[in-house]
Short mmCIF file of C-alpha atoms and ligand atoms in Angstrom, two decimals:
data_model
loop_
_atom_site.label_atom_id
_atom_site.label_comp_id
_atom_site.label_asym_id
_atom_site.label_seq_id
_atom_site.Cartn_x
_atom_site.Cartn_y
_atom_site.Cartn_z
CA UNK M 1 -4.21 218.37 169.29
CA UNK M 2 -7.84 218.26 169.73
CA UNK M 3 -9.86 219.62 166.94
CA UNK M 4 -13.45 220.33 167.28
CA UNK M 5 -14.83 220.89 164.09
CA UNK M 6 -12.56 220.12 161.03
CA UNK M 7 -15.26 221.21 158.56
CA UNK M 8 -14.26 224.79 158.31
CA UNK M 9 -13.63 225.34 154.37
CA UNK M 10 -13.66 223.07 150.95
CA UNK M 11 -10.94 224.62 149.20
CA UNK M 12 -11.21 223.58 145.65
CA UNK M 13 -10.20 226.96 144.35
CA UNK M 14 -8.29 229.72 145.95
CA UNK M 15 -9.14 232.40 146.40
CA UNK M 16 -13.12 231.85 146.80
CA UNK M 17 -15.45 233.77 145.12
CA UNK M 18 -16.99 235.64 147.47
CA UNK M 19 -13.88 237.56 147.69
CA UNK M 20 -14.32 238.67 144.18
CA UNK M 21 -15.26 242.33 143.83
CA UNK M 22 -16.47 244.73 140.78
CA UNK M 23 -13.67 245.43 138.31
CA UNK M 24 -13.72 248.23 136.16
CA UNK M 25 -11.05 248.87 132.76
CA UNK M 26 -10.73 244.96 131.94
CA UNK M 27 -10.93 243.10 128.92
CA UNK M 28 -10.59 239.39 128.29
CA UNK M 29 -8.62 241.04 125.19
CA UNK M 30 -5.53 241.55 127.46
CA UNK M 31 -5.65 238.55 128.74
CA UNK M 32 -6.62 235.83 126.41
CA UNK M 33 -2.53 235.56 125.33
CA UNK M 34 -2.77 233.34 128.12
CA UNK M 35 -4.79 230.88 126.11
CA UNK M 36 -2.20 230.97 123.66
CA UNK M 37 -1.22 227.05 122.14
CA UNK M 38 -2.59 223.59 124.18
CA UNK M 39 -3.22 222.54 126.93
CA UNK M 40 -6.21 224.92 128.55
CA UNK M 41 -9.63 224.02 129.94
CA UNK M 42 -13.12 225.19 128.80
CA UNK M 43 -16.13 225.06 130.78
CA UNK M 44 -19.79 225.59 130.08
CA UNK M 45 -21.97 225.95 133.03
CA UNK M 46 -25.77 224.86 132.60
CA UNK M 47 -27.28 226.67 136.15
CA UNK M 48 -30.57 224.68 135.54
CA UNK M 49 -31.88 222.36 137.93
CA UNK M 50 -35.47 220.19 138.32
CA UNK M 51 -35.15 221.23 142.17
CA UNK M 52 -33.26 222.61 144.79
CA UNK M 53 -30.93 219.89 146.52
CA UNK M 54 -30.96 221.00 150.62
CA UNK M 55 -27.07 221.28 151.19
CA UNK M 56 -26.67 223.10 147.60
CA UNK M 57 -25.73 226.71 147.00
CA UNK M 58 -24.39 226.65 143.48
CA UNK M 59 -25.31 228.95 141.14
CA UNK M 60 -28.32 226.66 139.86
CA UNK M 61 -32.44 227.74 139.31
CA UNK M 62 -35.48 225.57 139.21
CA UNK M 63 -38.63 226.25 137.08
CA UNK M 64 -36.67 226.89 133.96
CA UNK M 65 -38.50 225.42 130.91
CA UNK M 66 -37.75 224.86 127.38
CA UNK M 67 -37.36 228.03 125.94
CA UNK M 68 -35.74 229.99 128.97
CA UNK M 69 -33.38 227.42 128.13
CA UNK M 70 -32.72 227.78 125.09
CA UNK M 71 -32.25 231.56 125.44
CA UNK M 72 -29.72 230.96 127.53
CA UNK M 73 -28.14 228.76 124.88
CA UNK M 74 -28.56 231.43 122.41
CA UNK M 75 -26.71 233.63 124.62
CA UNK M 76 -23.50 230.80 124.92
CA UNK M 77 -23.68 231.50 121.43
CA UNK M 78 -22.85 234.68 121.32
CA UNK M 79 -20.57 234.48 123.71
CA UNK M 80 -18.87 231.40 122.02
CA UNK M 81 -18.42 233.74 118.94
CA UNK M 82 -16.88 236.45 120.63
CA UNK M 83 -14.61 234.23 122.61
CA UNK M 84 -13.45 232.35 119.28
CA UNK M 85 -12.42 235.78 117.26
CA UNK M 86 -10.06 236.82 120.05
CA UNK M 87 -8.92 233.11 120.42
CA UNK M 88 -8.24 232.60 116.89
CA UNK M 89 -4.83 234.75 116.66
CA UNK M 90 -3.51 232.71 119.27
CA UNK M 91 -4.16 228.92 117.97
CA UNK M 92 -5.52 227.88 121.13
CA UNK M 93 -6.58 224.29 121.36
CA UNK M 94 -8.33 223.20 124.75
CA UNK M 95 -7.08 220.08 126.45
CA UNK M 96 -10.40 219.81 128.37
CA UNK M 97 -13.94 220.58 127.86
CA UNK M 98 -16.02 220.38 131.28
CA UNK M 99 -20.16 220.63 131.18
CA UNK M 100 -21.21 220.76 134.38
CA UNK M 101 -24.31 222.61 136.80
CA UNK M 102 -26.64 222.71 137.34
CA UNK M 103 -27.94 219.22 135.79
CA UNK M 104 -26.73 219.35 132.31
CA UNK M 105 -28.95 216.93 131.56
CA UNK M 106 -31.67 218.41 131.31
CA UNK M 107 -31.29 220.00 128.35
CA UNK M 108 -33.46 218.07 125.39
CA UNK M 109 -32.05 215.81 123.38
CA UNK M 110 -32.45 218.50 120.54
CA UNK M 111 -30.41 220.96 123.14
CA UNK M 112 -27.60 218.47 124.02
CA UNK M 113 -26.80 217.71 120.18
CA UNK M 114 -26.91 221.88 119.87
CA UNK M 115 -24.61 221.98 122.29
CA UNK M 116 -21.99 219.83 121.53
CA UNK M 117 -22.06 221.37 117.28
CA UNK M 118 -21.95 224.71 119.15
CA UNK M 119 -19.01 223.67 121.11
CA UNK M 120 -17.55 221.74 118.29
CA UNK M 121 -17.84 224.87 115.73
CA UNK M 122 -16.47 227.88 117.83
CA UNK M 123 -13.57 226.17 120.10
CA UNK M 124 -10.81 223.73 118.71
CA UNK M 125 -9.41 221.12 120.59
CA UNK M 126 -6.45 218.52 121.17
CA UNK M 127 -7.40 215.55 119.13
CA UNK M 128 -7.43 213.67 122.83
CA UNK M 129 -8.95 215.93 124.86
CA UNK M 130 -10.90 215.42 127.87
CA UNK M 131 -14.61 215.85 127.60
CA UNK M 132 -16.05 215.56 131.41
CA UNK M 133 -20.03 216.16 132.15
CA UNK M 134 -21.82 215.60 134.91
CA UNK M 135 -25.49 213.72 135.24
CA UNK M 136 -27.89 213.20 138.02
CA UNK M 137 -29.70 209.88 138.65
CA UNK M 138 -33.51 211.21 136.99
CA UNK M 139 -31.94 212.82 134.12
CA UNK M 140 -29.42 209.58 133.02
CA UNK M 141 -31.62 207.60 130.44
CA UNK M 142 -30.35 206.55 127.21
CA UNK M 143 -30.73 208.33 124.63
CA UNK M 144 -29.20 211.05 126.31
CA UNK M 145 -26.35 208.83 126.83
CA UNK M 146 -25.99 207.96 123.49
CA UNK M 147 -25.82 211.50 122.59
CA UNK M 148 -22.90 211.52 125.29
CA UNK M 149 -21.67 208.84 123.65
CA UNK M 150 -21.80 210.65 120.03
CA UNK M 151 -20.08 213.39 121.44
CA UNK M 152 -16.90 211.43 122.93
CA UNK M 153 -17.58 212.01 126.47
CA UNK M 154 -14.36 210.82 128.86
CA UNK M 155 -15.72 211.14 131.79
CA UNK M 156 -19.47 211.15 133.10
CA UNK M 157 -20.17 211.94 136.91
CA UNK M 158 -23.07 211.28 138.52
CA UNK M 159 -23.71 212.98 142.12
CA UNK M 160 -25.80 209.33 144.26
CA UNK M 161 -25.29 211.33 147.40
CA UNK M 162 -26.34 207.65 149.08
CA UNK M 163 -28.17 204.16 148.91
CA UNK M 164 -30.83 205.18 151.47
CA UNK M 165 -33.25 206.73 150.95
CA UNK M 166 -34.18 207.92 154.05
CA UNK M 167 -30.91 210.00 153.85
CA UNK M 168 -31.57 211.04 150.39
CA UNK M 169 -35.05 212.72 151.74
CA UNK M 170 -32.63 214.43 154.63
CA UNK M 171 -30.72 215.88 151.87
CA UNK M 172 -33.72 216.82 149.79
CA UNK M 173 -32.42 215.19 146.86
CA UNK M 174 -35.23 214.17 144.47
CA UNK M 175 -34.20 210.78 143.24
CA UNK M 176 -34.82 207.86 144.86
CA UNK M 177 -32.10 205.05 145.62
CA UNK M 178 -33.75 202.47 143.35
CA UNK M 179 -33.27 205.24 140.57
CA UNK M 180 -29.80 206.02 141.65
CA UNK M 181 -28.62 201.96 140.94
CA UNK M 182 -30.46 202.27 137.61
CA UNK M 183 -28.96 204.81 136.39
CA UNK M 184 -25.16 203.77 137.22
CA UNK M 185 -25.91 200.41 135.89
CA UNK M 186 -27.04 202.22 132.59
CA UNK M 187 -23.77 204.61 132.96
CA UNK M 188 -21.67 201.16 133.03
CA UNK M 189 -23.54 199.47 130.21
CA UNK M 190 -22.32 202.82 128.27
CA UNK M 191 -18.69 201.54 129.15
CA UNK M 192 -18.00 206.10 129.49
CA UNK M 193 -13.98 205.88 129.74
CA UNK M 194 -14.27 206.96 133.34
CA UNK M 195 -17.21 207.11 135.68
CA UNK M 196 -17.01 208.71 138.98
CA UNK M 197 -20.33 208.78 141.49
CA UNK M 198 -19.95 211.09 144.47
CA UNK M 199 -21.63 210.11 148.08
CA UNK M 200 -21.59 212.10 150.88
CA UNK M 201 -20.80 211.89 154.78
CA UNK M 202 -21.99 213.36 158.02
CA UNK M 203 -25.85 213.56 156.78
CA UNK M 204 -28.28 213.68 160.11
CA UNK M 205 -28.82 210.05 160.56
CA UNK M 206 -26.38 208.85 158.50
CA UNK M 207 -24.00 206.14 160.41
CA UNK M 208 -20.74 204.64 159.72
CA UNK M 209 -22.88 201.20 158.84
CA UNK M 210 -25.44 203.13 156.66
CA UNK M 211 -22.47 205.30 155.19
CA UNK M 212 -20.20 201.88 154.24
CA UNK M 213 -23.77 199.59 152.81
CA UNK M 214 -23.49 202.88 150.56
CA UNK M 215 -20.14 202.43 149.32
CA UNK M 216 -20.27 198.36 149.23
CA UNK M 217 -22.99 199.15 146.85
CA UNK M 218 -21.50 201.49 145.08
CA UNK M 219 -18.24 199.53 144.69
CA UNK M 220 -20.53 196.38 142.96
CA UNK M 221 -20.56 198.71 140.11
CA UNK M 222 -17.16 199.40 139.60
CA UNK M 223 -17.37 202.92 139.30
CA UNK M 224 -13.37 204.36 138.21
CA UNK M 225 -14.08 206.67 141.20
CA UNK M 226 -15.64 207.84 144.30
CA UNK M 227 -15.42 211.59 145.74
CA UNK M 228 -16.79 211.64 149.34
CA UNK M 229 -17.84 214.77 150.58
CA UNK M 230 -18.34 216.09 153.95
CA UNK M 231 -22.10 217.56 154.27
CA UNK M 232 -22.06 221.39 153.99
CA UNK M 233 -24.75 223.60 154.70
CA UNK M 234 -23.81 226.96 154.20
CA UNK M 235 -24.76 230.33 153.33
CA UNK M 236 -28.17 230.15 150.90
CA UNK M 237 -28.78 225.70 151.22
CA UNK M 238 -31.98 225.36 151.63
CA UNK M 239 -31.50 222.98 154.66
CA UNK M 240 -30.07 226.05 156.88
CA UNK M 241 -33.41 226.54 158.34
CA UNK M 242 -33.84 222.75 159.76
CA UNK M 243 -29.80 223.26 160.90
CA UNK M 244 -31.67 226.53 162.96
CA UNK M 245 -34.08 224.91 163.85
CA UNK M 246 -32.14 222.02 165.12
CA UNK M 247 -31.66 219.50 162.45
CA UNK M 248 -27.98 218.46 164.16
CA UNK M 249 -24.99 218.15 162.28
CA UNK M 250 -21.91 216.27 164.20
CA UNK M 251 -18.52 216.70 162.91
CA UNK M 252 -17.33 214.46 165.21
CA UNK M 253 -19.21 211.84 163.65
CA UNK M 254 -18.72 212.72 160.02
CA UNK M 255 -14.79 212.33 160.99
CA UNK M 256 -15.13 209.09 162.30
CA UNK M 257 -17.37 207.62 159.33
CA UNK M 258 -14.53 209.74 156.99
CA UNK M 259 -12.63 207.45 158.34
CA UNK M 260 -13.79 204.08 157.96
CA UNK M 261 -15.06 204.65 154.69
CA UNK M 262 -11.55 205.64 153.71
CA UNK M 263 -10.17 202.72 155.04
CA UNK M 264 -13.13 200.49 153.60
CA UNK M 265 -12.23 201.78 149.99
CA UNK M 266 -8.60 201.81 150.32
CA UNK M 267 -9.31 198.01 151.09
CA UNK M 268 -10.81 197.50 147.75
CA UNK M 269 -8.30 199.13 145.81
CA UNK M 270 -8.83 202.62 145.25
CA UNK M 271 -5.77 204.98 145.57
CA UNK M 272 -6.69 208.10 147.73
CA UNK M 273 -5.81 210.90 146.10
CA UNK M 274 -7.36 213.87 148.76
CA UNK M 275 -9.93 213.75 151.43
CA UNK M 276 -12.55 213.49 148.49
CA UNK M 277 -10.89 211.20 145.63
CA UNK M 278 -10.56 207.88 145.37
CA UNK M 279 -9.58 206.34 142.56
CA UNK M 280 -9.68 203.02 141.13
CA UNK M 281 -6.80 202.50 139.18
CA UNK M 282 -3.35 200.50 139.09
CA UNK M 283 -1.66 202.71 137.13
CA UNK M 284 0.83 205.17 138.32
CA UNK M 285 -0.30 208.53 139.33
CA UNK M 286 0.28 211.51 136.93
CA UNK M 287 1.83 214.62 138.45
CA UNK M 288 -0.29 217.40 136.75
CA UNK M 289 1.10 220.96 137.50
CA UNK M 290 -2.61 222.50 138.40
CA UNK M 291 -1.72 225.59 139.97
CA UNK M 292 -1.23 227.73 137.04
CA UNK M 293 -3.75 225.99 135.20
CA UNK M 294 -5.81 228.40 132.63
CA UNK M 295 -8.90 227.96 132.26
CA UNK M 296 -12.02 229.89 130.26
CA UNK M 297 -15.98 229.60 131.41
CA UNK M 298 -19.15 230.17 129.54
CA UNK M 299 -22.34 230.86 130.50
CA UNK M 300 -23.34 232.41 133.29
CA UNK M 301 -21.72 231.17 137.07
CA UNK M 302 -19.01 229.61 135.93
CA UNK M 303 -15.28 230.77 136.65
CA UNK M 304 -12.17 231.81 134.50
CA UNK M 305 -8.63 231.64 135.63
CA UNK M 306 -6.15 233.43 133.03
CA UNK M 307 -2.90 234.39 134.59
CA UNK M 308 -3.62 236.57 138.09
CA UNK M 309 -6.93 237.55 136.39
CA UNK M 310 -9.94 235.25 138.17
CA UNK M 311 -13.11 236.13 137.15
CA UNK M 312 -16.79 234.84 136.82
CA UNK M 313 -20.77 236.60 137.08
CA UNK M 314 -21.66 237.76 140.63
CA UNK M 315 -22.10 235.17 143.67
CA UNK M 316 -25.67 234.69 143.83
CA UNK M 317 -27.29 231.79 145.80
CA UNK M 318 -31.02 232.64 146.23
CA UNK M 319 -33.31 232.64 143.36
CA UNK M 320 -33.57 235.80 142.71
CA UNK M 321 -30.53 236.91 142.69
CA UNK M 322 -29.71 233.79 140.17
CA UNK M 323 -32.45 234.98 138.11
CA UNK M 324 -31.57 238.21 138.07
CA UNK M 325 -27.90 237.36 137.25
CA UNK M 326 -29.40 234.86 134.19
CA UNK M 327 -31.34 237.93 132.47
CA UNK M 328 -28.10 240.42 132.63
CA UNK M 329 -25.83 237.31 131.24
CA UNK M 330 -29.00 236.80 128.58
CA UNK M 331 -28.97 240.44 127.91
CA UNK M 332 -25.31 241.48 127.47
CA UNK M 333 -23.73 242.35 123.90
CA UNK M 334 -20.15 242.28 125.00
CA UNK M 335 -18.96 239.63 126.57
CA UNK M 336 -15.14 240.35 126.56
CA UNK M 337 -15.20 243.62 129.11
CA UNK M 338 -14.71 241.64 132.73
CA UNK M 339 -16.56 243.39 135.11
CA UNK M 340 -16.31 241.22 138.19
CA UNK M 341 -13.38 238.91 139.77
CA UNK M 342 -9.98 239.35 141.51
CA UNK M 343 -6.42 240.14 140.38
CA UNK M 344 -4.11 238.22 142.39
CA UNK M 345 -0.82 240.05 143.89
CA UNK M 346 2.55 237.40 143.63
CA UNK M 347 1.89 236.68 146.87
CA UNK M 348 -1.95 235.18 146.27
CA UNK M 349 -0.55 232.98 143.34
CA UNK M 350 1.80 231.83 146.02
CA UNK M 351 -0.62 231.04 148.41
CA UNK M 352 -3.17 229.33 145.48
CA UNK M 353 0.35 227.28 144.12
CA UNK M 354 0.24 225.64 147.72
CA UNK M 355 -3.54 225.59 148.06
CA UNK M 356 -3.74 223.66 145.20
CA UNK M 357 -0.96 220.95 145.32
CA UNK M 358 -0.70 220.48 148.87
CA UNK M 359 -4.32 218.89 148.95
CA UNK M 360 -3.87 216.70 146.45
CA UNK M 361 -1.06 213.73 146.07
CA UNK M 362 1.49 214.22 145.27
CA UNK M 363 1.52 216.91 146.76
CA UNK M 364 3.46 220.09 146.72
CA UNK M 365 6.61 219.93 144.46
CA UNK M 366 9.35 222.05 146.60
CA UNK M 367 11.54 222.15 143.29
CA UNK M 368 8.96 223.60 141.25
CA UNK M 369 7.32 226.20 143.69
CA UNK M 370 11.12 227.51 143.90
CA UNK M 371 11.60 227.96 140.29
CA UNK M 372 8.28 229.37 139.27
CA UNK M 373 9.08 231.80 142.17
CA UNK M 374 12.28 232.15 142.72
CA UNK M 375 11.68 231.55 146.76
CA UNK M 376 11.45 228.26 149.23
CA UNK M 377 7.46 227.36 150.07
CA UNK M 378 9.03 226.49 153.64
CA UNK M 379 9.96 230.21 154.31
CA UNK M 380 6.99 231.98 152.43
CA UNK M 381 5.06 229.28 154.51
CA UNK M 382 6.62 228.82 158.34
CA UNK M 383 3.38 227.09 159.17
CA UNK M 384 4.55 224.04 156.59
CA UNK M 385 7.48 223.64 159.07
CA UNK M 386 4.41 223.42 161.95
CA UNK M 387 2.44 221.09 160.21
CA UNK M 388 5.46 218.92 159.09
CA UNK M 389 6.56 218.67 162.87
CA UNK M 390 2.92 217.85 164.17
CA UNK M 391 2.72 215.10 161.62
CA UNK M 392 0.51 216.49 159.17
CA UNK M 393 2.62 216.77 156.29
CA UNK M 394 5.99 214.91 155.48
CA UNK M 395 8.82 214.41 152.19
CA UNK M 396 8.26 211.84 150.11
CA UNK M 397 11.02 212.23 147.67
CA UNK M 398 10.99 215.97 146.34
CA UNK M 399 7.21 216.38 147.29
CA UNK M 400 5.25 218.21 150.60
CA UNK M 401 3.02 215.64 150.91
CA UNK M 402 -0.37 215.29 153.57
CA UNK M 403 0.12 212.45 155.54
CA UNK M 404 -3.07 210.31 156.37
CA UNK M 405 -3.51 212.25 159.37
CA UNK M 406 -3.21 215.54 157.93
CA UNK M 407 -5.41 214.44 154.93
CA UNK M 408 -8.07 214.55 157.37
CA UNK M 409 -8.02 217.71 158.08
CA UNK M 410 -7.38 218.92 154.74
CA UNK M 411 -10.38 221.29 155.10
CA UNK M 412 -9.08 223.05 158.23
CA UNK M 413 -5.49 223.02 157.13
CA UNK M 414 -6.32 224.52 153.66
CA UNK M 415 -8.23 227.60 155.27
CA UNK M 416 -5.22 228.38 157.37
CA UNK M 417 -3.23 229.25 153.84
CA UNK M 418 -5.51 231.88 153.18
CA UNK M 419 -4.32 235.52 153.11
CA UNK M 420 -5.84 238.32 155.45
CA UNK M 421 -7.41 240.09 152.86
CA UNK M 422 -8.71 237.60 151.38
CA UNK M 423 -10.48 236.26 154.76
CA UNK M 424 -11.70 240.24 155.18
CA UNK M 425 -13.42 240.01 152.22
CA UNK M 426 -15.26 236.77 152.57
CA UNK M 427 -16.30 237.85 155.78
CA UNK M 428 -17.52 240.93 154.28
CA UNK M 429 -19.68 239.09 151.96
CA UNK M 430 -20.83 237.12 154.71
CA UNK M 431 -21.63 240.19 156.51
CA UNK M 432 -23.45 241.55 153.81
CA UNK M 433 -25.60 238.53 153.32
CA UNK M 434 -26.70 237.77 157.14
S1 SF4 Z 1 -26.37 220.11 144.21
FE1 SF4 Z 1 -26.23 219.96 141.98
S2 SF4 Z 1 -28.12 218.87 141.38
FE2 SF4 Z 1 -28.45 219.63 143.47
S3 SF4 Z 1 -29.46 221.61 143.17
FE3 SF4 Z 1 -27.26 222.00 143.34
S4 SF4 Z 1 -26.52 222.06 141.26
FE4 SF4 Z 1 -28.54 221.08 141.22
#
């Protein structure tokens, strides 16, 4: 089957947030049993950025100084004490702590230490927890790192984008590729357990030769990882106007340097673990169950899963609407009423169980999905049964797997596992913001 434009969807979450809706009658307090003992995942989000990168539409601002800064801290705070009195009764003890943006790094040095006590004082964790952050190439010098360092950080990644710089300017990312090797070579003299550098593909320009000098590069460093990422430009990026106005993007082409760049690291020794991860290692890979996985956010733009309860501030991609969101978050006094999100029927944890193990390797456990529902994935799902007769998916041992060629297409297979509704209401929200 010919497929023109694979690109439809990333699906690193299910469902997305722009099929989250007001919610009225909530409280984190009926819901925070689901924190209860180890093994959860915390997340700060840091929306602060030096400037806008063209493809982005996080929930990020520029021109925040200093101070704005540090009310925002103040107001993780408060948050971070309300969160740890309901937490408390239940002995929770995070597995992972994840800081990511935004550019966390560009807190001071003064904010970064403040962070970390603030962390350390109002959350426990497992004594070998995970502590993941992610850095940009202008913001990695070293005494941040050693603060990093101080704090036991696992896992540092660092979004290079690409070697050349011409293609850096096409993506309106600030740093240059001189600063880019700098900075990973100073990330690798910090010997960080893990470092993972992300690149992406499909950039107006780019080519499968330009795409691969990128990666043989990168690989001289020895990174633990590489994510590749198919270039997005999508509602809010500030390169939508050059796509209007003609800037081309070719998904053909993107697909075809997906490919050898695949093939090119696979080569070298990194394990494919999706369309995005590669990872360098020789040891076995872990199954991880990370469909039900619980997880609590702070700050403002970051999302919580508890149980069927999703929830996180308003979707807001242009600048005003981010700073508008950052002053109500700044402003609040209690943080435990949930006021927007999604509560997912049976049926949508179904759908995110698959959503979420399918893309990855292993893959989907058919064992597992059976017990935790009591039904088979291949009859909820008759379009598995498609897939596994076209060659997209096949068994390897008790696991639904991708198969190389399916892997491919992971971002136009994923899509197709969403529900109705949940498609109506991203379209609505696309509607809305035409
Ligand atoms: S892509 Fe990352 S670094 Fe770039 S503007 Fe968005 S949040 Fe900031």
């Amino acid at each position: 089957m010919s497929i023109r434009n694979p690109y439809r969807q990333y699906m690193y979450s299910y469902p997305h947030k722009t099929a989250y809706r007001h919610l009225t009658g909530i409280s984190l307090k009926d819901y925070v049993s689901c924190l209860a003992g180890s093994g959860h995942s915390l997340y700060l989000h840091l929306p602060f950025c030096r400037t806008k990168c063209g493809y982005c539409n996080l929930f990020s601002v520029t021109g925040q100084h200093e101070e704005q800064i540090r009310r925002y801290l103040e107001a993780v705070r408060r948050q971070s004490l309300q969160y740890q009195e309901l937490l408390t009764p239940y002995k929770t003890e995070f597995a992972e702590l994840v800081i990511g943006g935004g550019t966390p790094l560009l807190l001071t040095e003064e904010q970064l230490v403040w962070m970390f006590r603030l962390l350390e004082i109002y959350f426990t964790c497992t004594v070998d927890r995970e502590l993941v952050i992610e850095t940009a190439p202008n913001e990695t010098r070293p005494a941040k790192l050693e603060i990093l360092k101080q704090a036991g950080t696992t896992r540092v990644s660092m979004g290079i984008q690409s070697f050349s710089d011409g293609e850096l300017k096409t993506l309106r990312r600030r740093h240059s590729a001189g600063r880019a090797r700098e900075a990973l070579d100073l990330l690798k003299k910090f010997d960080f357990p893990c470092v993972n550098v992300d690149f992406i593909y499909g950039i107006p320009g780019q080519t499968v030769v330009s795409l691969l000098d990128s990666l043989k590069e990168a690989v001289t460093f020895a990174p633990d990882e590489i994510f590749l990422y198919p270039l997005y430009v999508k509602h809010g990026a500030g390169l939508q106007k050059e796509v209007r106005d003609g800037l081309v993007l070719h998904p053909e082409e993107a697909l075809l340097q997906y490919r050898e760049a695949a093939a090119y690291l696979r080569s070298e020794g990194f394990r494919q673990d999706s369309m995005r991860r590669f990872v360098r290692s020789t040891q076995v890979r872990a199954y991880s169950e990370c469909g039900f996985g619980t997880s609590l956010a702070l700050g403002c733009g970051g999302r919580s899963y508890l149980g069927n309860l999703h929830f996180c501030t308003p979707y807001a991609i242009t600048r005003a609407d981010c700073l508008a969101q950052l002053q109500a978050f700044e402003q609040r006094e209690d943080f435990t009423e949930i006021t927007h999100g999604i509560l997912l029927t049976d049926e949508e944890l179904k759908r995110r169980y698959v959503i979420r193990h399918l893309l990855i390797r292993p893959g989907l456990l058919l064992s597992r999905y059976e017990e935790s529902f009591g039904s088979s994935a291949m009859e909820d799902f008759p379009i598995l049964e498609e897939w596994e007769a076209q060659g997209y998916v096949c068994r390897e041992g008790s696991f639904l797997t991708l198969t190389e060629a399916g892997m491919e297409l992971s971002d136009w297979l994923g899509p197709q596992l969403m529900s109705r509704a949940v498609i109506g209401k991203m379209e609505e929200w696309e509607r809305m913001y035409q």
